[in-house]
mmCIF file of C-alpha atoms in Angstrom:
data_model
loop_
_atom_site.group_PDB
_atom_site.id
_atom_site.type_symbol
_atom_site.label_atom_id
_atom_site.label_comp_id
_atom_site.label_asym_id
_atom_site.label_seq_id
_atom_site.Cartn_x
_atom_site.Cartn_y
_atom_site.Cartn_z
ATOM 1 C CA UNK G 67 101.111 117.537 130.084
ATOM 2 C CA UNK G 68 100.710 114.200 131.467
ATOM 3 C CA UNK G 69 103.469 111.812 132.197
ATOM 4 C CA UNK G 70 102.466 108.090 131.142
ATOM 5 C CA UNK G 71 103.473 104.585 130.764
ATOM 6 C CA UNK G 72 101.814 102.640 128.534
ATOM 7 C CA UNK G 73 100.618 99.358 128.899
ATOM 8 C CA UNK G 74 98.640 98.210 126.289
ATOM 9 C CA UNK G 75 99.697 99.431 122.230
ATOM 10 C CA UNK G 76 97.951 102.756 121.498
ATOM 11 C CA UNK G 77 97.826 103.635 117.913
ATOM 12 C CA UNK G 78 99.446 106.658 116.725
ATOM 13 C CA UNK G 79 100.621 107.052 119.932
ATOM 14 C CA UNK G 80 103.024 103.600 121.469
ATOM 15 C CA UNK G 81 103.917 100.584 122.141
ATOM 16 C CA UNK G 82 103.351 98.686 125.866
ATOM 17 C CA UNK G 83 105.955 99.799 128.113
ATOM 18 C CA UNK G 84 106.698 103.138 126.162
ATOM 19 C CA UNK G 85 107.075 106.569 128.037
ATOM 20 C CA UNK G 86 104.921 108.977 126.504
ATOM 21 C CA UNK G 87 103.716 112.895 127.350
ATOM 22 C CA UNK G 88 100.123 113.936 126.678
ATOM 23 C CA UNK G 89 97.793 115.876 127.515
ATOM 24 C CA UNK G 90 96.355 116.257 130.803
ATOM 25 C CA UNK G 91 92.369 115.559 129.167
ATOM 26 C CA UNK G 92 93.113 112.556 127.105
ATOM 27 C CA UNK G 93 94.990 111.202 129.818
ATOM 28 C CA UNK G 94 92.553 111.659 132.472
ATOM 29 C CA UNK G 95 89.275 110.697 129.944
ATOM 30 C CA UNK G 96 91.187 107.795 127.593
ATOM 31 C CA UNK G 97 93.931 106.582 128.601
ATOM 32 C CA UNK G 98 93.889 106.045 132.370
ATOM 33 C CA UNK G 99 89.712 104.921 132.966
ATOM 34 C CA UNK G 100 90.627 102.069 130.172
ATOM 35 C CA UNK G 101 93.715 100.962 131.524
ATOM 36 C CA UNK G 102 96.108 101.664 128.848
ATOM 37 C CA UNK G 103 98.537 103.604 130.566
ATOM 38 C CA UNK G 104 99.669 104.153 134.396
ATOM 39 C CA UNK G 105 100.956 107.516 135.896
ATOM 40 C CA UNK G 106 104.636 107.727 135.520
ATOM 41 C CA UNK G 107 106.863 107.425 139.275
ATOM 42 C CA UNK G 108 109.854 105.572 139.691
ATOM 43 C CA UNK G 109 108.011 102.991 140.908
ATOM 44 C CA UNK G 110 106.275 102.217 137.911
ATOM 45 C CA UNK G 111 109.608 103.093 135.800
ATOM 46 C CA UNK G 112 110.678 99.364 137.433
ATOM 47 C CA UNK G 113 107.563 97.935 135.624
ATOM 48 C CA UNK G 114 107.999 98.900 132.560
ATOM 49 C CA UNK G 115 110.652 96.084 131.814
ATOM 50 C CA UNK G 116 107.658 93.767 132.976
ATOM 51 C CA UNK G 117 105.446 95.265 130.324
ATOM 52 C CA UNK G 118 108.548 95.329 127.696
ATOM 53 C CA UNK G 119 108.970 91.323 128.160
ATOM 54 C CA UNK G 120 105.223 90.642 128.412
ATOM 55 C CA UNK G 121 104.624 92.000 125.298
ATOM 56 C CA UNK G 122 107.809 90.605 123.141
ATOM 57 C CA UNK G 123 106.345 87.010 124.617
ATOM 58 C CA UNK G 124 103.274 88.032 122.974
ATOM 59 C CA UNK G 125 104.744 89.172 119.893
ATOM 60 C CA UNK G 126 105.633 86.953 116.765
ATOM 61 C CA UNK G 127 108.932 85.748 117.038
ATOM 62 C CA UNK G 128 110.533 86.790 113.824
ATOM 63 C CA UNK G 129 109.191 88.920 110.916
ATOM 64 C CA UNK G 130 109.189 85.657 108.462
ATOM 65 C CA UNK G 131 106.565 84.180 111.136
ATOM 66 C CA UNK G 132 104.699 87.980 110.875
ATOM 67 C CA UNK G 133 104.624 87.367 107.176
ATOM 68 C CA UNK G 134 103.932 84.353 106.688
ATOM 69 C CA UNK G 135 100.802 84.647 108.780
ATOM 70 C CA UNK G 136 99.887 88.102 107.201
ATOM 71 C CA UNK G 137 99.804 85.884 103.338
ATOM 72 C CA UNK G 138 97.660 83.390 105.307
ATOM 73 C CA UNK G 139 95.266 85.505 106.628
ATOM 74 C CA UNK G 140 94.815 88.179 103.164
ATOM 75 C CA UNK G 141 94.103 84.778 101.126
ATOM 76 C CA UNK G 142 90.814 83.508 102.081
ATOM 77 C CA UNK G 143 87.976 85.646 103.824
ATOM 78 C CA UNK G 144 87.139 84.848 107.615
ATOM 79 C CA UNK G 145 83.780 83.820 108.260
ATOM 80 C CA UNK G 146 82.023 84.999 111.223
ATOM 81 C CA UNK G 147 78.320 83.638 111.886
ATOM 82 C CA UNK G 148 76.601 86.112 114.691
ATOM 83 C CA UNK G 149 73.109 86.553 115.586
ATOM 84 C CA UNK G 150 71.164 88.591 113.566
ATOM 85 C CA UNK G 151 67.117 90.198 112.664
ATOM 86 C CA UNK G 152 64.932 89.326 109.629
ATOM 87 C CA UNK G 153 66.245 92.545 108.190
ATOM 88 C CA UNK G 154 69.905 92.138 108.395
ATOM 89 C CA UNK G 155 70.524 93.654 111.167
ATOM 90 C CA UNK G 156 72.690 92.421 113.899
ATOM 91 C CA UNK G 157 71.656 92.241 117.893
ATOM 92 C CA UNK G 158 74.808 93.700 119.142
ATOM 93 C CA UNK G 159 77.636 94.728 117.129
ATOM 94 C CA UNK G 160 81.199 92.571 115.930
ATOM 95 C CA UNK G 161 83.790 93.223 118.319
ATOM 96 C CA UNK G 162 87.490 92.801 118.187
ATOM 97 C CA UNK G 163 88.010 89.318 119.992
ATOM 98 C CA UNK G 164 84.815 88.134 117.753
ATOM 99 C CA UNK G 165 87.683 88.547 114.890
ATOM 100 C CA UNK G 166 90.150 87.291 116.596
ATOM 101 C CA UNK G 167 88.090 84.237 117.929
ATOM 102 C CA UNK G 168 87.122 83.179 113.953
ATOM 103 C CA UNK G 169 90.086 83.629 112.742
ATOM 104 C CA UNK G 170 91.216 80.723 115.275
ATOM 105 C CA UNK G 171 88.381 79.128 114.541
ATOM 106 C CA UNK G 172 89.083 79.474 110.790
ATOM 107 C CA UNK G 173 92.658 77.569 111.557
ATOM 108 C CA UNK G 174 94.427 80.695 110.477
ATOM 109 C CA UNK G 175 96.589 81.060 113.560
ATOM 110 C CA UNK G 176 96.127 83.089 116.742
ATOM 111 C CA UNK G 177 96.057 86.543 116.688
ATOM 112 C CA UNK G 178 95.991 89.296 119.997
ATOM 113 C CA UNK G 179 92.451 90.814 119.995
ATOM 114 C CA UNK G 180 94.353 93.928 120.576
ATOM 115 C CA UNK G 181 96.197 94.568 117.574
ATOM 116 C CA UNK G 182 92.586 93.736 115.413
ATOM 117 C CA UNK G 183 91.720 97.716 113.814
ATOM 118 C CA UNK G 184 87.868 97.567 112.738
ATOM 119 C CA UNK G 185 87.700 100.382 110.534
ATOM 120 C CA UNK G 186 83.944 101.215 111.885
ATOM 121 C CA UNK G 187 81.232 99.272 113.565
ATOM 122 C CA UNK G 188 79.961 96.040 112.245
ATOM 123 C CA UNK G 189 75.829 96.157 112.894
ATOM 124 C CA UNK G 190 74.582 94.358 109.703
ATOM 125 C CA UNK G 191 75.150 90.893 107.620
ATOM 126 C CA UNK G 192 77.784 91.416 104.630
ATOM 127 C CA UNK G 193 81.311 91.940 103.915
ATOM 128 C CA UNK G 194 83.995 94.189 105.717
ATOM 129 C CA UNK G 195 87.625 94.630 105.891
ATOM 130 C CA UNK G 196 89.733 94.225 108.789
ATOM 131 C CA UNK G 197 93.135 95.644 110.037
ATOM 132 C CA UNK G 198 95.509 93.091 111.998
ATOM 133 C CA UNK G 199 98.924 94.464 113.415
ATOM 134 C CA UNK G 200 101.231 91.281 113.538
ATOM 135 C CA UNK G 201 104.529 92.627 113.723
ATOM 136 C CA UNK G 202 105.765 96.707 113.833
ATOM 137 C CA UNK G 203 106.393 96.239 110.311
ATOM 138 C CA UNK G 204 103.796 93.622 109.247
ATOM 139 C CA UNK G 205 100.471 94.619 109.152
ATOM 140 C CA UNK G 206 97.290 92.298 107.355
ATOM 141 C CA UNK G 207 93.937 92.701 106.092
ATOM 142 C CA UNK G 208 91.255 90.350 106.748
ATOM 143 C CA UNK G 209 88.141 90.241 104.624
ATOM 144 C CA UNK G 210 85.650 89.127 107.232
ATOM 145 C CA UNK G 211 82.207 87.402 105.721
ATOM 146 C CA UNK G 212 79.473 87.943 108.507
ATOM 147 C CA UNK G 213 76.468 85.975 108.474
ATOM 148 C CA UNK G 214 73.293 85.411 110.351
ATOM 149 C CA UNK G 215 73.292 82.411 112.052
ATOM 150 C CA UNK G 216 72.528 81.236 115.714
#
């Protein structure tokens, strides 16, 4: 077993700045080539307070704020216009800051590309649902409207 620190959110697994033990594979493959955790020392035991207060600056303030957004963002679907074929069919696929970036756009607040969960790749025009982690208890869906465009 692997000793970790993480420092970006992993789901099912922790928060930024959490210690965590797992297994020497998914460490080695995942985690570490991706940067979302570093090997645990002492050293890097004195960072993790940097990594706690990074990411509570990047959190919402309060869980009203976390709410109040999450109401804003479930009530009207987020457009996103990408490049697309004849058929449909997308060149490229939607990626998590894509969300993020329309639903800015869409003057629904800003929101971490991070904590955006696509449930599975977006490679054609249509409708989709989208997973947005605002708060540890708050979490929204987006409807997301993609269309060819461009």
């Amino acid at each position: 077993m692997a000793k970790l620190i993480l420092t970006h959110e992993v789901t099912g697994l922790g928060a930024a700045g959490d210690v965590v033990e797992v297994k020497d594979g998914y460490a080695r493959n995942y985690l570490l080539p991706r940067n979302f955790a570093l090997t645990w020392s002492k050293g890097g035991e004195k960072q993790v307070e940097s990594i706690k207060a990074a990411r509570a600056a990047r959190e919402h303030a309060s869980l009203e704020d976390a709410q109040k957004q999450a109401a804003a963002l479930s009530a009207k679907p987020v457009k996103l216009v990408v490049k697309a074929g004849e058929s449909g069919r997308l060149f490229g696929t939607v990626k998590q800051g894509d969300v993020a970036d329309a639903v800015e756009a869409a003057g629904l607040g800003k929101i971490d590309k991070r904590k955006v969960e696509l449930p599975a790749h977006i490679k054609s025009v249509g409708s989709y649902q989208a997973n947005v982690r605002l708060h540890a208890d708050v979490a929204a869906v987006i409807e997301l409207d993609v269309v060819a465009g461009k």
